[in-house]
Amino acid sequence: MTTPATSGSTWQDLRVSLGADAEVTGKLSFSTPTRIEGRLKGELKSSSMLVVGKEGVVHASVQADQLIVLGEVRGDVHATARVEVHPGGRVIGDVRTGCLVVKEGAVLEGGVKMNNAAAAPRASSTA
């Protein structure tokens, strides 16, 4: 599967990897763009885009390159590039990311730390 950025597709086009009737406890890890519609408890890692769909309920620490939340995430989140919380989406936990987008109608309860690698501190120069 090609990444959405290269194929012209969007996060809405992702296939469902964990359906709404699925319930998983443990550690899951993905390297391709993935959509979660079921219930997950434990730890979740993705080196690509991760979408928690409207039916998705994730009670886990989450690490991803990009996280899009339409359902619910309870736990600390670390997303290298970006976190988006869409209307109806809920994130309950601390978020660390390079870019955070919280749309009207979304819920975010927790601390936020943003770090942008492109905005590196300026070096002081001495004459």
PDB file of C-alpha atoms in Angstrom:
ATOM      1  CA  MET A   1       0.000   0.000   0.000  1.00  0.00           C
ATOM      2  CA  THR A   2       1.398   3.383  -0.879  1.00  0.00           C
ATOM      3  CA  THR A   3       1.250   6.223   1.601  1.00  0.00           C
ATOM      4  CA  PRO A   4      -1.631   8.672   1.231  1.00  0.00           C
ATOM      5  CA  ALA A   5       0.751  11.523   0.447  1.00  0.00           C
ATOM      6  CA  THR A   6       2.086   9.763  -2.629  1.00  0.00           C
ATOM      7  CA  SER A   7      -1.093   8.116  -3.873  1.00  0.00           C
ATOM      8  CA  GLY A   8      -3.337  11.172  -3.682  1.00  0.00           C
ATOM      9  CA  SER A   9      -5.674   9.413  -1.233  1.00  0.00           C
ATOM     10  CA  THR A  10      -6.571  10.764   2.190  1.00  0.00           C
ATOM     11  CA  TRP A  11      -7.052   9.326   5.643  1.00  0.00           C
ATOM     12  CA  GLN A  12     -10.697   8.684   4.752  1.00  0.00           C
ATOM     13  CA  ASP A  13      -9.511   6.174   2.121  1.00  0.00           C
ATOM     14  CA  LEU A  14      -7.585   3.913   4.510  1.00  0.00           C
ATOM     15  CA  ARG A  15      -8.693   0.345   4.892  1.00  0.00           C
ATOM     16  CA  VAL A  16      -9.936  -0.720   8.325  1.00  0.00           C
ATOM     17  CA  SER A  17      -7.316  -2.836  10.030  1.00  0.00           C
ATOM     18  CA  LEU A  18      -9.206  -3.322  13.285  1.00  0.00           C
ATOM     19  CA  GLY A  19     -12.961  -3.427  12.725  1.00  0.00           C
ATOM     20  CA  ALA A  20     -15.681  -2.093  15.019  1.00  0.00           C
ATOM     21  CA  ASP A  21     -16.459  -5.582  16.365  1.00  0.00           C
ATOM     22  CA  ALA A  22     -12.828  -6.252  17.354  1.00  0.00           C
ATOM     23  CA  GLU A  23     -11.442  -5.906  20.876  1.00  0.00           C
ATOM     24  CA  VAL A  24      -7.702  -6.235  21.496  1.00  0.00           C
ATOM     25  CA  THR A  25      -5.566  -6.019  24.637  1.00  0.00           C
ATOM     26  CA  GLY A  26      -1.790  -5.834  24.312  1.00  0.00           C
ATOM     27  CA  LYS A  27       0.840  -4.226  22.114  1.00  0.00           C
ATOM     28  CA  LEU A  28       0.168  -3.509  18.452  1.00  0.00           C
ATOM     29  CA  SER A  29       2.563  -2.048  15.942  1.00  0.00           C
ATOM     30  CA  PHE A  30       2.022  -0.983  12.320  1.00  0.00           C
ATOM     31  CA  SER A  31       4.301   0.274   9.558  1.00  0.00           C
ATOM     32  CA  THR A  32       1.604   1.124   6.989  1.00  0.00           C
ATOM     33  CA  PRO A  33      -1.249   3.648   7.285  1.00  0.00           C
ATOM     34  CA  THR A  34      -3.876   2.052   9.542  1.00  0.00           C
ATOM     35  CA  ARG A  35      -7.408   2.779  10.708  1.00  0.00           C
ATOM     36  CA  ILE A  36      -8.745   1.520  14.045  1.00  0.00           C
ATOM     37  CA  GLU A  37     -12.530   1.192  14.465  1.00  0.00           C
ATOM     38  CA  GLY A  38     -12.533  -1.326  17.323  1.00  0.00           C
ATOM     39  CA  ARG A  39     -11.482  -1.253  20.969  1.00  0.00           C
ATOM     40  CA  LEU A  40      -7.818  -1.398  21.909  1.00  0.00           C
ATOM     41  CA  LYS A  41      -6.229  -1.433  25.340  1.00  0.00           C
ATOM     42  CA  GLY A  42      -2.463  -1.441  25.918  1.00  0.00           C
ATOM     43  CA  GLU A  43       0.187   0.062  23.669  1.00  0.00           C
ATOM     44  CA  LEU A  44      -0.018   1.216  20.049  1.00  0.00           C
ATOM     45  CA  LYS A  45       2.887   2.134  17.765  1.00  0.00           C
ATOM     46  CA  SER A  46       2.819   3.211  14.139  1.00  0.00           C
ATOM     47  CA  SER A  47       5.676   4.466  12.008  1.00  0.00           C
ATOM     48  CA  SER A  48       3.079   5.863   9.611  1.00  0.00           C
ATOM     49  CA  MET A  49      -0.387   7.436   9.749  1.00  0.00           C
ATOM     50  CA  LEU A  50      -2.794   6.128  12.356  1.00  0.00           C
ATOM     51  CA  VAL A  51      -6.511   6.941  12.263  1.00  0.00           C
ATOM     52  CA  VAL A  52      -8.783   6.231  15.212  1.00  0.00           C
ATOM     53  CA  GLY A  53     -12.179   6.072  13.507  1.00  0.00           C
ATOM     54  CA  LYS A  54     -15.546   7.230  14.880  1.00  0.00           C
ATOM     55  CA  GLU A  55     -16.190   3.808  16.440  1.00  0.00           C
ATOM     56  CA  GLY A  56     -12.610   3.457  17.700  1.00  0.00           C
ATOM     57  CA  VAL A  57     -11.859   3.477  21.428  1.00  0.00           C
ATOM     58  CA  VAL A  58      -8.155   3.342  22.275  1.00  0.00           C
ATOM     59  CA  HIS A  59      -7.068   3.147  25.920  1.00  0.00           C
ATOM     60  CA  ALA A  60      -3.332   3.025  25.335  1.00  0.00           C
ATOM     61  CA  SER A  61      -0.124   4.933  25.035  1.00  0.00           C
ATOM     62  CA  VAL A  62       0.107   5.886  21.369  1.00  0.00           C
ATOM     63  CA  GLN A  63       3.199   6.567  19.279  1.00  0.00           C
ATOM     64  CA  ALA A  64       2.754   7.446  15.618  1.00  0.00           C
ATOM     65  CA  ASP A  65       4.134   9.617  12.877  1.00  0.00           C
ATOM     66  CA  GLN A  66       0.700  11.145  12.298  1.00  0.00           C
ATOM     67  CA  LEU A  67      -2.448  10.603  14.404  1.00  0.00           C
ATOM     68  CA  ILE A  68      -5.996  11.476  13.350  1.00  0.00           C
ATOM     69  CA  VAL A  69      -8.693  11.092  15.994  1.00  0.00           C
ATOM     70  CA  LEU A  70     -12.373  10.775  15.101  1.00  0.00           C
ATOM     71  CA  GLY A  71     -13.212   8.487  18.041  1.00  0.00           C
ATOM     72  CA  GLU A  72     -11.602   8.314  21.479  1.00  0.00           C
ATOM     73  CA  VAL A  73      -8.009   8.054  22.688  1.00  0.00           C
ATOM     74  CA  ARG A  74      -7.300   7.774  26.424  1.00  0.00           C
ATOM     75  CA  GLY A  75      -3.598   7.778  27.171  1.00  0.00           C
ATOM     76  CA  ASP A  76      -0.463   9.693  26.386  1.00  0.00           C
ATOM     77  CA  VAL A  77       0.169  10.464  22.724  1.00  0.00           C
ATOM     78  CA  HIS A  78       3.485  11.078  20.976  1.00  0.00           C
ATOM     79  CA  ALA A  79       3.157  11.887  17.279  1.00  0.00           C
ATOM     80  CA  THR A  80       6.320  12.902  15.461  1.00  0.00           C
ATOM     81  CA  ALA A  81       4.658  14.994  12.760  1.00  0.00           C
ATOM     82  CA  ARG A  82       1.034  15.827  13.573  1.00  0.00           C
ATOM     83  CA  VAL A  83      -2.064  15.187  15.676  1.00  0.00           C
ATOM     84  CA  GLU A  84      -5.540  16.107  14.411  1.00  0.00           C
ATOM     85  CA  VAL A  85      -8.632  15.832  16.611  1.00  0.00           C
ATOM     86  CA  HIS A  86     -11.793  16.095  14.512  1.00  0.00           C
ATOM     87  CA  PRO A  87     -15.363  16.983  15.587  1.00  0.00           C
ATOM     88  CA  GLY A  88     -16.653  14.218  17.854  1.00  0.00           C
ATOM     89  CA  GLY A  89     -13.079  13.069  18.551  1.00  0.00           C
ATOM     90  CA  ARG A  90     -11.716  12.941  22.108  1.00  0.00           C
ATOM     91  CA  VAL A  91      -8.161  12.813  23.403  1.00  0.00           C
ATOM     92  CA  ILE A  92      -7.820  12.372  27.159  1.00  0.00           C
ATOM     93  CA  GLY A  93      -4.112  12.459  28.012  1.00  0.00           C
ATOM     94  CA  ASP A  94      -0.926  14.371  27.390  1.00  0.00           C
ATOM     95  CA  VAL A  95       0.042  15.090  23.789  1.00  0.00           C
ATOM     96  CA  ARG A  96       3.552  15.632  22.414  1.00  0.00           C
ATOM     97  CA  THR A  97       3.786  16.483  18.722  1.00  0.00           C
ATOM     98  CA  GLY A  98       5.227  18.780  16.084  1.00  0.00           C
ATOM     99  CA  CYS A  99       1.800  20.114  15.015  1.00  0.00           C
ATOM    100  CA  LEU A 100      -1.561  20.001  16.773  1.00  0.00           C
ATOM    101  CA  VAL A 101      -4.947  20.686  15.163  1.00  0.00           C
ATOM    102  CA  VAL A 102      -8.067  20.593  17.355  1.00  0.00           C
ATOM    103  CA  LYS A 103     -11.182  21.270  15.320  1.00  0.00           C
ATOM    104  CA  GLU A 104     -14.395  22.789  16.657  1.00  0.00           C
ATOM    105  CA  GLY A 105     -16.470  20.080  18.319  1.00  0.00           C
ATOM    106  CA  ALA A 106     -13.423  18.046  19.382  1.00  0.00           C
ATOM    107  CA  VAL A 107     -12.277  17.462  22.974  1.00  0.00           C
ATOM    108  CA  LEU A 108      -8.712  17.601  24.294  1.00  0.00           C
ATOM    109  CA  GLU A 109      -8.113  17.102  28.022  1.00  0.00           C
ATOM    110  CA  GLY A 110      -4.465  17.038  28.996  1.00  0.00           C
ATOM    111  CA  GLY A 111      -1.151  18.777  28.595  1.00  0.00           C
ATOM    112  CA  VAL A 112       0.384  19.658  25.246  1.00  0.00           C
ATOM    113  CA  LYS A 113       4.056  19.933  24.270  1.00  0.00           C
ATOM    114  CA  MET A 114       4.832  21.008  20.744  1.00  0.00           C
ATOM    115  CA  ASN A 115       8.279  20.725  19.251  1.00  0.00           C
ATOM    116  CA  ASN A 116       9.033  21.647  15.675  1.00  0.00           C
ATOM    117  CA  ALA A 117      12.371  20.337  14.437  1.00  0.00           C
ATOM    118  CA  ALA A 118      12.319  22.923  11.646  1.00  0.00           C
ATOM    119  CA  ALA A 119      12.202  25.702  14.223  1.00  0.00           C
ATOM    120  CA  ALA A 120      15.524  24.843  15.830  1.00  0.00           C
ATOM    121  CA  PRO A 121      16.895  27.333  18.365  1.00  0.00           C
ATOM    122  CA  ARG A 122      19.055  30.081  16.880  1.00  0.00           C
ATOM    123  CA  ALA A 123      22.734  29.857  17.687  1.00  0.00           C
ATOM    124  CA  SER A 124      24.070  32.930  19.394  1.00  0.00           C
ATOM    125  CA  SER A 125      27.005  34.543  17.680  1.00  0.00           C
ATOM    126  CA  THR A 126      29.821  36.333  19.416  1.00  0.00           C
ATOM    127  CA  ALA A 127      32.042  38.866  17.705  1.00  0.00           C
TER     128      ALA A 127
END
